[in-house]
CSV table of C-alpha atoms in Angstrom, one decimal:
chain,number,residue,atom,x,y,z
I,136,MET,CA,0.2,0.0,0.1
I,137,ARG,CA,1.4,3.7,-1.1
I,138,ALA,CA,1.9,5.7,2.5
I,139,ALA,CA,-0.3,9.2,1.4
I,140,PRO,CA,1.6,12.4,0.7
I,141,GLY,CA,3.6,13.5,2.9
I,142,ALA,CA,5.0,17.5,4.0
I,143,SER,CA,7.7,17.6,0.8
I,144,PHE,CA,5.5,16.5,-1.8
I,145,TRP,CA,2.5,19.0,-1.0
I,146,ALA,CA,5.9,21.8,-0.4
I,147,GLY,CA,7.6,20.8,-3.8
I,148,LEU,CA,3.7,21.2,-6.2
I,149,ALA,CA,3.9,24.8,-3.4
I,150,VAL,CA,6.4,25.4,-5.5
I,151,VAL,CA,5.4,23.9,-8.5
I,152,ALA,CA,2.8,26.2,-8.5
I,153,ALA,CA,4.3,29.5,-7.8
I,154,VAL,CA,6.9,29.5,-11.0
I,155,LEU,CA,4.1,28.5,-13.0
I,156,TRP,CA,1.4,31.3,-11.4
I,157,ALA,CA,4.4,33.7,-12.0
I,158,SER,CA,5.7,32.5,-16.0
I,159,VAL,CA,1.9,32.7,-16.5
I,160,SER,CA,1.2,35.6,-15.9
I,161,SER,CA,4.2,38.0,-16.8
I,162,ASP,CA,3.9,37.8,-20.7
I,163,MET,CA,7.5,35.5,-20.6
I,164,ALA,CA,7.4,33.9,-23.7
I,165,PRO,CA,11.0,32.9,-24.3
I,166,GLY,CA,10.4,33.5,-28.3
I,167,ARG,CA,10.8,37.5,-27.5
I,168,LEU,CA,13.8,37.0,-25.9
I,169,LEU,CA,15.1,35.4,-29.0
I,170,SER,CA,13.9,37.6,-31.1
I,171,SER,CA,16.1,40.4,-30.2
I,172,GLY,CA,19.1,38.8,-30.0
I,173,GLY,CA,20.2,41.2,-31.9
I,174,ARG,CA,18.9,44.0,-30.1
I,175,ILE,CA,21.2,42.3,-27.4
I,176,ALA,CA,24.0,42.2,-30.3
I,177,ASP,CA,24.6,45.2,-30.7
I,178,PHE,CA,23.5,46.9,-26.9
I,179,LEU,CA,27.1,44.6,-25.8
I,180,ASP,CA,28.7,45.9,-29.0
I,181,ARG,CA,27.7,49.2,-28.3
I,182,MET,CA,28.7,48.8,-24.2
I,183,LEU,CA,32.5,47.9,-26.2
I,184,PRO,CA,35.1,48.7,-25.5
I,185,PRO,CA,34.0,50.3,-22.1
I,186,ASP,CA,35.7,54.0,-22.8
I,187,LEU,CA,37.7,54.9,-19.9
I,188,SER,CA,38.1,58.8,-21.0
I,189,VAL,CA,35.2,59.0,-17.5
I,190,MET,CA,37.9,57.3,-14.9
I,191,PRO,CA,38.1,60.7,-12.9
I,192,GLU,CA,34.9,60.6,-12.7
I,193,ILE,CA,35.1,56.6,-12.2
I,194,TRP,CA,37.3,58.0,-9.0
I,195,LYS,CA,34.9,61.0,-8.4
I,196,GLY,CA,32.0,58.8,-7.4
I,197,THR,CA,33.6,56.3,-5.7
I,198,ALA,CA,35.0,58.6,-3.5
I,199,GLU,CA,31.9,59.9,-2.7
I,200,THR,CA,29.8,56.8,-2.2
I,201,LEU,CA,32.8,55.6,0.7
I,202,ARG,CA,31.9,59.2,2.1
I,203,ILE,CA,28.0,58.2,2.6
I,204,ALA,CA,29.0,54.9,3.3
I,205,ILE,CA,31.1,56.3,6.2
I,206,LEU,CA,29.3,58.9,7.5
I,207,GLY,CA,26.4,56.1,7.6
I,208,THR,CA,27.8,53.5,9.3
I,209,ALA,CA,29.1,56.4,11.5
I,210,GLY,CA,25.9,57.5,11.9
I,211,ALA,CA,24.4,54.6,12.5
I,212,VAL,CA,26.9,53.3,15.2
I,213,ILE,CA,26.1,55.7,17.2
I,214,ALA,CA,21.8,56.0,17.0
I,215,SER,CA,22.8,51.9,17.9
I,216,ILE,CA,24.7,52.4,20.8
I,217,PRO,CA,21.4,53.6,22.2
I,218,LEU,CA,18.9,51.7,20.9
I,219,GLY,CA,20.9,48.3,21.4
I,220,LEU,CA,21.3,48.5,25.3
I,221,MET,CA,17.2,50.0,24.6
I,222,ALA,CA,16.1,46.1,23.4
I,223,SER,CA,18.5,44.1,25.1
I,224,ASP,CA,16.0,41.7,26.8
I,225,THR,CA,19.0,41.5,29.6
I,226,LEU,CA,19.6,45.0,30.8
I,227,ALA,CA,16.6,46.8,29.9
I,228,PRO,CA,12.7,45.9,31.5
I,229,GLY,CA,10.6,43.9,29.2
I,230,TRP,CA,8.1,47.1,28.3
I,231,LEU,CA,10.9,49.2,26.6
I,232,SER,CA,12.6,46.3,24.8
I,233,ARG,CA,10.2,45.1,23.3
I,234,PRO,CA,8.4,48.4,21.7
I,235,VAL,CA,12.0,48.9,20.5
I,236,ARG,CA,12.9,45.9,19.5
I,237,PHE,CA,9.6,46.2,17.2
I,238,ILE,CA,10.3,49.5,16.1
I,239,LEU,CA,13.7,48.0,15.0
I,240,ALA,CA,11.8,45.9,12.2
I,241,LEU,CA,9.8,47.7,11.1
I,242,ILE,CA,12.5,50.0,9.8
I,243,ARG,CA,14.1,47.1,8.4
I,244,ALA,CA,11.1,46.6,6.8
I,245,ILE,CA,11.9,50.1,4.4
I,246,PRO,CA,14.1,49.7,1.4
I,247,LEU,CA,16.9,52.3,1.9
I,248,ILE,CA,16.2,53.1,-1.4
I,249,LEU,CA,12.4,54.4,-0.4
I,250,VAL,CA,14.2,56.0,2.5
I,251,ALA,CA,16.9,57.5,-0.1
I,252,MET,CA,13.6,58.7,-1.9
I,253,LEU,CA,12.3,60.2,0.6
I,254,MET,CA,15.1,62.6,2.2
I,255,VAL,CA,16.3,64.0,-1.5
I,256,GLY,CA,12.6,64.9,-0.6
I,257,ALA,CA,13.0,66.6,2.7
I,258,VAL,CA,16.7,67.4,2.5
I,259,GLY,CA,17.4,68.0,-1.8
I,260,LEU,CA,19.7,66.8,-3.5
I,261,GLY,CA,23.6,65.5,-2.9
I,262,PRO,CA,26.2,63.1,-0.6
I,263,LEU,CA,23.7,64.3,2.3
I,264,PRO,CA,19.9,61.9,2.1
I,265,GLY,CA,22.3,59.5,0.8
I,266,VAL,CA,24.1,59.7,4.3
I,267,ILE,CA,21.0,59.7,5.9
I,268,ALA,CA,18.6,57.3,4.2
I,269,VAL,CA,21.7,55.1,5.5
I,270,ALA,CA,22.4,56.2,8.6
I,271,PHE,CA,18.7,55.2,8.5
I,272,HIS,CA,18.2,52.0,7.5
I,273,ALA,CA,21.3,50.6,8.9
I,274,THR,CA,20.3,51.3,12.4
I,275,GLY,CA,16.8,48.5,12.1
I,276,MET,CA,20.0,45.7,11.3
I,277,LEU,CA,22.3,47.5,13.6
I,278,ALA,CA,20.4,47.7,16.7
I,279,LYS,CA,19.4,45.0,16.6
I,280,PHE,CA,22.7,42.4,16.3
I,281,TYR,CA,24.3,45.1,19.3
I,282,ALA,CA,21.3,43.9,21.1
I,283,GLU,CA,22.2,40.9,20.4
I,284,ALA,CA,25.3,40.5,21.5
I,285,ILE,CA,24.7,41.8,24.9
I,286,ASP,CA,22.1,39.4,25.3
I,287,GLY,CA,25.1,36.5,23.9
I,288,VAL,CA,27.0,36.9,26.5
I,289,ALA,CA,27.9,34.9,29.0
I,290,ARG,CA,26.2,35.2,32.7
I,291,PRO,CA,28.9,33.8,35.1
I,292,PRO,CA,32.0,36.7,34.9
I,293,VAL,CA,28.3,39.6,34.9
I,294,GLU,CA,27.9,37.7,37.9
I,295,ALA,CA,30.7,37.6,39.7
I,296,LEU,CA,31.5,41.4,39.3
I,297,GLU,CA,27.8,42.2,40.5
I,298,SER,CA,29.1,40.0,43.4
I,299,ALA,CA,32.1,41.4,44.1
I,300,GLY,CA,29.8,44.8,43.9
I,301,ALA,CA,30.3,46.3,41.0
I,302,GLY,CA,27.6,49.2,39.7
I,303,THR,CA,25.3,48.1,36.3
I,304,LEU,CA,28.6,50.9,34.7
I,305,LEU,CA,30.9,49.1,35.4
I,306,ARG,CA,29.2,45.4,34.7
I,307,LEU,CA,28.8,46.5,31.4
I,308,ARG,CA,32.2,48.3,30.7
I,309,TYR,CA,33.7,45.2,32.6
I,310,ALA,CA,32.3,41.9,32.4
I,311,ILE,CA,29.9,43.2,29.5
I,312,TRP,CA,32.1,45.1,27.3
I,313,PRO,CA,35.0,42.7,26.8
I,314,GLN,CA,33.1,39.8,25.8
I,315,MET,CA,30.8,41.6,23.1
I,316,ALA,CA,33.9,43.3,21.4
I,317,PRO,CA,34.7,41.0,18.8
I,318,VAL,CA,30.5,40.7,18.3
I,319,VAL,CA,30.8,44.1,17.5
I,320,ALA,CA,33.1,44.7,15.0
I,321,ARG,CA,32.2,42.3,12.8
I,322,ASP,CA,29.2,43.2,13.3
I,323,THR,CA,30.3,46.6,12.5
I,324,ILE,CA,32.0,46.1,9.3
I,325,PHE,CA,29.5,43.5,7.7
I,326,ARG,CA,27.4,46.4,8.3
I,327,PHE,CA,29.6,48.8,6.7
I,328,GLU,CA,30.4,46.1,3.8
I,329,LEU,CA,26.1,46.1,3.4
I,330,ASN,CA,25.9,50.3,3.1
I,331,LEU,CA,28.8,50.4,0.5
I,332,ARG,CA,26.8,47.9,-1.5
I,333,GLU,CA,23.9,49.5,-0.8
I,334,SER,CA,24.9,53.1,-1.3
I,335,LEU,CA,25.9,51.9,-5.3
I,336,ILE,CA,22.9,52.5,-7.0
I,337,LEU,CA,21.6,55.8,-4.5
I,338,GLY,CA,23.0,58.3,-6.7
I,339,ILE,CA,20.3,55.7,-8.9
I,340,VAL,CA,17.8,58.6,-7.0
I,341,GLY,CA,20.1,62.0,-6.3
I,342,ALA,CA,21.4,60.9,-3.6
I,343,GLY,CA,25.1,61.1,-4.3
I,344,GLY,CA,27.7,58.5,-5.1
I,345,ILE,CA,28.6,56.5,-7.9
I,346,GLY,CA,25.1,55.4,-8.8
I,347,PHE,CA,24.5,59.0,-10.7
I,348,TYR,CA,27.0,57.7,-13.0
I,349,ILE,CA,25.5,55.0,-13.9
I,350,GLN,CA,22.7,56.8,-14.2
I,351,THR,CA,23.2,59.1,-16.5
I,352,TYR,CA,25.6,56.7,-18.9
I,353,VAL,CA,22.5,54.6,-19.4
I,354,ARG,CA,19.5,57.7,-19.9
I,355,SER,CA,22.2,59.6,-22.4
I,356,PHE,CA,22.8,56.2,-24.4
I,357,GLN,CA,27.0,56.3,-24.0
I,358,TYR,CA,27.0,52.4,-22.8
I,359,ASP,CA,30.4,52.1,-23.0
I,360,LYS,CA,30.8,54.6,-19.9
I,361,ALA,CA,28.2,52.6,-18.0
I,362,ALA,CA,30.1,50.1,-19.0
I,363,THR,CA,33.4,50.6,-17.7
I,364,VAL,CA,31.3,52.9,-14.4
I,365,THR,CA,29.3,49.3,-14.3
I,366,ILE,CA,33.2,47.5,-13.9
I,367,ALA,CA,34.7,50.1,-11.4
I,368,VAL,CA,31.2,49.4,-8.7
I,369,ALA,CA,31.5,45.3,-9.8
I,370,VAL,CA,35.9,45.4,-9.1
I,371,MET,CA,34.8,47.5,-5.8
I,372,VAL,CA,32.2,45.4,-4.3
I,373,VAL,CA,35.0,42.3,-4.4
I,374,ALA,CA,38.0,45.1,-3.0
I,375,ILE,CA,35.2,45.5,0.0
I,376,GLU,CA,34.5,42.1,0.3
I,377,GLY,CA,38.5,40.8,0.7
I,378,LEU,CA,38.8,43.2,2.6
I,379,ASN,CA,36.1,42.2,5.0
I,380,ALA,CA,36.9,38.7,5.2
I,381,PHE,CA,41.2,39.5,6.5
I,382,LEU,CA,39.3,41.2,9.0
I,383,ARG,CA,36.7,39.0,10.1
I,384,ARG,CA,40.3,36.5,9.9
I,385,ARG,CA,42.1,38.9,12.3
I,386,LEU,CA,39.2,39.9,14.6
I,387,SER,CA,39.2,35.9,15.1
F,246,MET,CA,30.6,41.9,66.3
F,247,THR,CA,30.9,38.7,67.9
F,248,VAL,CA,29.4,36.8,64.7
F,249,ALA,CA,30.4,37.3,61.4
F,250,LEU,CA,27.2,35.7,59.9
F,251,ARG,CA,23.8,34.7,61.7
F,252,LEU,CA,20.7,32.9,59.7
F,253,SER,CA,17.5,31.7,60.8
F,254,GLU,CA,14.8,30.1,59.8
F,255,ILE,CA,15.3,29.8,56.5
F,256,THR,CA,13.7,28.8,53.7
F,257,HIS,CA,13.2,29.5,49.2
F,258,ARG,CA,12.4,27.8,46.3
F,259,HIS,CA,13.5,28.0,42.6
F,260,GLY,CA,10.4,27.6,42.0
F,261,ALA,CA,6.6,28.2,43.3
F,262,GLY,CA,5.9,24.4,44.1
F,263,ASP,CA,9.6,23.0,43.9
F,264,ARG,CA,10.4,21.4,46.6
F,265,ALA,CA,12.6,23.7,49.3
F,266,SER,CA,16.2,24.4,48.0
F,267,LEU,CA,17.0,25.7,51.8
F,268,ASP,CA,14.0,23.9,54.8
F,269,GLY,CA,14.5,26.6,57.7
F,270,VAL,CA,18.1,27.0,57.9
F,271,SER,CA,19.2,28.3,61.1
F,272,LEU,CA,23.5,28.9,61.3
F,273,GLU,CA,25.8,30.9,63.8
F,274,VAL,CA,29.1,31.3,62.8
F,275,ALA,CA,32.1,33.3,64.7
F,276,PRO,CA,34.2,35.9,63.1
F,277,GLY,CA,37.8,33.7,61.9
F,278,GLU,CA,35.9,29.9,61.4
F,279,THR,CA,36.7,28.3,58.6
F,280,VAL,CA,33.1,26.3,58.3
F,281,ALA,CA,33.2,23.5,54.9
F,282,LEU,CA,29.6,23.0,54.3
F,283,LEU,CA,29.1,18.8,53.0
F,284,GLY,CA,26.7,17.8,51.3
F,285,SER,CA,25.9,15.6,47.9
F,286,SER,CA,24.0,17.7,44.7
F,287,GLY,CA,20.8,19.4,45.0
F,288,ALA,CA,21.5,19.3,48.4
F,289,GLY,CA,21.3,23.5,49.0
F,290,LYS,CA,24.9,24.2,49.5
F,291,THR,CA,25.4,26.5,46.0
F,292,THR,CA,22.0,28.2,47.2
F,293,LEU,CA,23.1,28.4,50.3
F,294,LEU,CA,26.8,30.5,49.2
F,295,ALA,CA,24.1,32.6,46.6
F,296,LEU,CA,22.1,33.7,49.7
F,297,ILE,CA,25.0,34.8,51.6
F,298,ASP,CA,26.3,36.4,49.2
F,299,GLY,CA,23.3,38.8,48.2
F,300,ARG,CA,22.4,36.9,45.1
F,301,LEU,CA,19.3,35.6,45.6
F,302,HIS,CA,15.9,35.8,46.0
F,303,GLY,CA,12.6,35.3,46.9
F,304,TRP,CA,13.8,34.1,50.5
F,305,ARG,CA,11.9,34.2,53.6
F,306,GLY,CA,13.6,34.2,57.1
F,307,THR,CA,16.6,36.6,58.8
F,308,ALA,CA,19.5,37.0,57.8
F,309,ASN,CA,22.6,39.1,59.4
F,310,VAL,CA,26.1,39.1,57.1
F,311,LEU,CA,29.3,41.0,59.2
F,312,GLY,CA,26.6,42.8,61.0
F,313,ARG,CA,23.7,43.9,58.3
F,314,ALA,CA,20.9,41.9,57.4
F,315,LEU,CA,20.0,41.1,54.2
F,316,LEU,CA,16.9,41.3,52.9
F,317,PRO,CA,15.5,39.6,50.0
F,318,ASP,CA,14.0,42.4,48.2
F,319,ARG,CA,17.4,45.5,48.1
F,320,ILE,CA,19.9,45.4,46.6
F,321,GLN,CA,23.0,46.2,48.4
F,322,PRO,CA,25.2,48.5,47.3
F,323,GLY,CA,28.7,47.9,45.8
F,324,SER,CA,30.8,48.5,49.1
F,325,GLU,CA,29.0,46.1,51.1
F,326,ARG,CA,28.8,43.3,49.1
F,327,ALA,CA,32.5,43.7,47.9
F,328,GLU,CA,32.7,42.1,52.0
F,329,VAL,CA,31.6,39.4,51.3
F,330,GLY,CA,34.2,37.5,48.5
F,331,PHE,CA,32.6,34.3,46.7
F,332,ILE,CA,35.0,32.4,44.4
F,333,PHE,CA,33.2,30.4,41.9
F,334,GLN,CA,32.5,26.9,40.4
F,335,GLU,CA,33.8,27.7,37.4
F,336,PHE,CA,35.6,30.9,38.2
F,337,ALA,CA,34.0,33.3,36.5
F,338,LEU,CA,36.3,34.7,35.1
F,339,VAL,CA,36.2,37.1,31.8
F,340,ASP,CA,38.0,35.5,29.4
F,341,ARG,CA,39.4,37.9,26.4
F,342,ALA,CA,40.5,40.0,29.9
F,343,THR,CA,44.4,40.0,31.0
F,344,VAL,CA,44.7,38.5,34.4
F,345,ARG,CA,45.4,41.7,35.7
F,346,GLN,CA,42.3,43.2,34.9
F,347,ASN,CA,40.4,39.9,36.5
F,348,VAL,CA,42.5,40.6,38.8
F,349,LEU,CA,41.5,43.8,39.5
F,350,ASN,CA,37.7,43.4,39.0
F,351,GLY,CA,37.6,41.7,42.0
F,352,ARG,CA,38.3,46.2,43.2
F,353,LEU,CA,34.8,47.2,41.4
F,354,GLY,CA,33.0,47.2,44.3
F,355,ARG,CA,35.8,49.5,46.6
F,356,THR,CA,36.3,51.9,44.0
F,357,ASN,CA,35.5,55.0,41.7
F,358,THR,CA,32.7,53.8,39.7
F,359,LEU,CA,33.9,57.5,37.3
F,360,ARG,CA,37.5,56.2,37.6
F,361,ALA,CA,37.3,53.1,37.2
F,362,PHE,CA,34.9,53.4,34.3
F,363,PHE,CA,38.0,55.7,32.2
F,364,GLY,CA,39.9,52.3,33.8
F,365,GLN,CA,42.0,54.5,36.6
F,366,PHE,CA,42.6,52.1,39.3
F,367,SER,CA,43.6,53.5,42.4
F,368,ALA,CA,46.4,53.1,44.0
F,369,ALA,CA,45.0,51.3,47.0
F,370,ASP,CA,43.6,48.9,44.2
F,371,MET,CA,47.0,48.2,42.8
F,372,VAL,CA,48.5,47.0,46.1
F,373,ALA,CA,45.2,44.4,46.2
F,374,ALA,CA,45.5,43.5,43.5
F,375,GLU,CA,48.6,42.8,42.7
F,376,ARG,CA,49.5,41.0,46.3
F,377,ALA,CA,46.6,38.9,45.7
F,378,MET,CA,48.2,37.9,42.6
F,379,ALA,CA,51.8,37.3,44.5
F,380,ASP,CA,49.9,35.6,47.2
F,381,THR,CA,48.0,32.7,44.5
F,382,GLY,CA,51.1,32.3,42.6
F,383,ILE,CA,50.4,33.8,39.2
F,384,ALA,CA,52.6,37.8,39.4
F,385,ASP,CA,54.1,35.8,36.2
F,386,LEU,CA,51.1,35.5,34.4
F,387,ALA,CA,49.6,39.2,35.4
F,388,SER,CA,49.4,40.7,31.6
F,389,ARG,CA,49.0,37.7,30.0
F,390,ARG,CA,44.8,36.6,28.5
F,391,ALA,CA,42.2,34.3,30.9
F,392,ASP,CA,41.7,32.8,28.2
F,393,SER,CA,45.8,31.2,27.1
F,394,LEU,CA,46.0,29.8,30.7
F,395,SER,CA,45.1,26.7,32.2
F,396,GLY,CA,42.5,25.5,34.7
F,397,GLY,CA,45.1,25.4,37.5
F,398,GLN,CA,46.0,29.1,36.8
F,399,ARG,CA,42.3,30.0,35.9
F,400,GLN,CA,41.4,29.1,39.5
F,401,ARG,CA,44.0,30.9,41.1
F,402,VAL,CA,43.1,33.9,39.3
F,403,ALA,CA,39.7,33.0,40.4
F,404,ILE,CA,41.1,32.8,44.0
F,405,ALA,CA,43.0,36.4,43.5
F,406,ARG,CA,39.6,38.4,42.6
F,407,CYS,CA,38.3,37.1,45.5
F,408,LEU,CA,41.2,37.9,47.8
F,409,ALA,CA,41.5,41.6,46.3
F,410,GLN,CA,38.3,42.5,47.3
F,411,GLU,CA,39.7,42.6,50.9
F,412,PRO,CA,36.7,40.5,51.9
F,413,ARG,CA,36.2,38.9,56.0
F,414,LEU,CA,34.4,36.5,54.6
F,415,ILE,CA,35.5,34.4,52.3
F,416,LEU,CA,32.5,32.2,50.7
F,417,ALA,CA,33.7,29.3,48.0
F,418,ASP,CA,31.6,27.5,45.9
F,419,GLU,CA,33.1,23.2,45.4
F,420,PRO,CA,36.6,24.9,44.6
F,421,VAL,CA,38.2,21.4,44.3
F,422,SER,CA,35.3,19.3,42.7
F,423,ASN,CA,37.5,18.5,39.6
F,424,LEU,CA,41.1,18.4,41.3
F,425,ASP,CA,43.5,15.2,41.6
F,426,PRO,CA,43.9,15.2,45.6
F,427,THR,CA,47.3,16.6,45.7
F,428,ARG,CA,45.9,20.0,43.6
F,429,ALA,CA,42.8,19.8,46.2
F,430,SER,CA,45.0,20.1,49.1
F,431,ASP,CA,46.8,22.6,47.9
F,432,ILE,CA,44.2,25.8,46.4
F,433,LEU,CA,41.7,24.8,49.7
F,434,GLY,CA,45.2,25.2,51.7
F,435,LEU,CA,45.8,28.4,49.7
F,436,ILE,CA,42.2,30.1,50.4
F,437,THR,CA,42.1,29.4,54.4
F,438,GLY,CA,46.0,30.8,54.7
F,439,ALA,CA,45.8,33.5,52.8
F,440,ALA,CA,42.0,33.7,54.6
F,441,GLN,CA,44.1,33.4,58.0
F,442,ALA,CA,46.4,35.9,57.3
F,443,ARG,CA,43.6,38.6,56.2
F,444,GLY,CA,41.8,37.5,59.1
F,445,ALA,CA,39.0,36.5,57.0
F,446,THR,CA,36.1,33.8,57.8
F,447,VAL,CA,35.6,31.0,55.6
F,448,LEU,CA,32.9,29.1,54.2
F,449,PHE,CA,33.5,26.6,51.5
F,450,SER,CA,31.0,23.4,49.8
F,451,SER,CA,32.7,19.9,49.3
F,452,HIS,CA,31.8,16.6,49.1
F,453,GLN,CA,35.1,15.4,49.8
F,454,PRO,CA,35.1,14.8,54.0
F,455,ASP,CA,39.2,14.5,54.4
F,456,LEU,CA,40.0,17.4,52.6
F,457,ALA,CA,36.8,19.4,54.6
F,458,ARG,CA,38.4,17.8,58.1
F,459,ARG,CA,41.7,18.8,57.0
F,460,PHE,CA,40.7,22.4,56.2
F,461,ALA,CA,37.8,23.6,58.6
F,462,SER,CA,37.5,23.7,61.7
F,463,ARG,CA,34.0,23.1,61.6
F,464,ILE,CA,31.8,20.6,59.6
F,465,LEU,CA,28.0,21.0,58.1
F,466,GLY,CA,26.1,18.7,57.1
F,467,MET,CA,23.0,18.9,54.9
F,468,ARG,CA,21.1,17.2,52.9
F,469,ASN,CA,18.2,18.2,51.3
F,470,GLY,CA,17.8,21.6,52.3
F,471,CYS,CA,18.6,21.2,56.4
F,472,ILE,CA,22.3,21.4,58.2
F,473,LYS,CA,21.8,18.0,59.2
F,474,PHE,CA,25.0,17.7,62.2
F,475,ASP,CA,27.2,20.8,62.9
F,476,SER,CA,30.5,19.2,63.7
F,477,PRO,CA,33.4,20.0,65.3
F,478,ALA,CA,36.4,18.7,62.2
F,479,ASP,CA,37.7,16.5,64.9
F,480,ARG,CA,34.4,14.8,65.7
F,481,LEU,CA,33.1,13.6,62.0
F,482,ASP,CA,32.7,10.7,62.4
F,483,ALA,CA,31.7,7.2,59.2
F,484,ASN,CA,28.2,8.2,60.5
F,485,MET,CA,27.5,11.2,60.4
F,486,ILE,CA,29.1,10.9,57.2
F,487,GLU,CA,27.1,7.4,56.2
F,488,ASP,CA,23.2,9.0,56.3
F,489,LEU,CA,24.6,12.3,54.8
F,490,TYR,CA,25.4,10.2,51.7
F,491,ARG,CA,23.1,7.7,52.6
F,492,GLU,CA,21.8,7.2,48.8
F,493,GLU,CA,25.0,8.0,47.1
F,494,LEU,CA,26.6,5.1,48.9
F,495,ALA,CA,23.6,3.0,47.8
F,496,ASP,CA,24.7,3.9,44.6
F,497,PRO,CA,28.7,1.8,44.3
F,498,ARG,CA,29.2,4.0,41.0
F,499,THR,CA,29.4,7.4,43.8
F,500,ALA,CA,30.0,5.0,46.4
F,501,LEU,CA,33.8,5.3,44.8
F,502,ARG,CA,34.2,8.7,44.4
F,503,LEU,CA,33.3,9.5,47.6
F,504,VAL,CA,36.3,6.5,49.4
F,505,VAL,CA,39.3,8.2,47.3
């Protein structure tokens, strides 16, 4: 006798149904992709060779993106220290930590690009709205990570300092901080990497950085210049990842 | 001060409906005494020590430690807590901090909070820490990180942290439970010797009757949250021990640990 269909059968069916629904309803005729082969070839042809004359703009845009990521991360760290303390289950009472955690979840739910668009509307074009957007968006994650780092420390040393008569401030300084510092450093570097990646596209909505040039060149059909910017972005992302991996090894 | 410690009718449960972890414990300890608490796991030794250290909540009865009433719902100020030193069973060191910092952590209840926050310890703090490290034989490890030490060295750091506190009452929770006999008597000798040199009262828990007899002047037997006997060390006899470890002795595997 055959067994009744199990959970994995239904899960598989659900995945197939989801893919079918998505492809049928989004006008995904494969023929369209094949027939546009000529246009794609033409598009690639216009990208090659990449126009290296835009290197000065790339340096300028990269530097601005870097500045946005650095200042945005710094802002997020400053905001996340008090918020992280307030969101901690072990340091803050439940009536405080639960609402703070909820607000942080809300902040995380708003995409960076949306925050940036709102900030451009509020403070005008340029890197400032980018910095504010990155700081705001990153705080949602970083404060949660900091709170988890506080809650993740071993309790016995904290209890030992309490037994010796150390107050909350000194327990935080000498029992909790030494234990959470490597976690905080790792999380902050990780968030900086994300900030840099995410701020690459902020220029598309006018919030500063290298994204502005991608936007400008694509809109004006200067694909060879856009190609150079794309390569520069890719190189930068790989470099950041390498740097991050190096720093993480040093911290472990 | 006539007594270091006076407990009267102390009762405590870990959770509502649980068996009492302390069941009507009354006890007086004179200043300078060295007292051993014997009893099997779950007898209430750790709970009793935590109570005296002021870390236990929700107990009933009256407790007076070093001349001050201990209240179940009031947190004592740092300077009062510093009078009672605690040597934790698992040492409870800050792993990423140096040995010196771990020992200085014992001073946190005695020193100025704001100065200590910025890493400024007073001359008295430094002297107490250096003396504690010298007495425990770890002076040459001062700059090493705690997580780079062996188990024996870590235990000495834990003892040094307690001594740096300059406590008048030293509590030690199973300080030698995981050590071989030679190391065990070294460590108990170190704790009781340093305490005597400082005129401090000692209360340590153990489940090794022979060590208790060697290093304590007085022995308390605990079972099921009650004090079953209270005897001068030289009057401890086999019947008392047998009574205390009745269940363990019935099981040959645990009985062996008591013999050796």
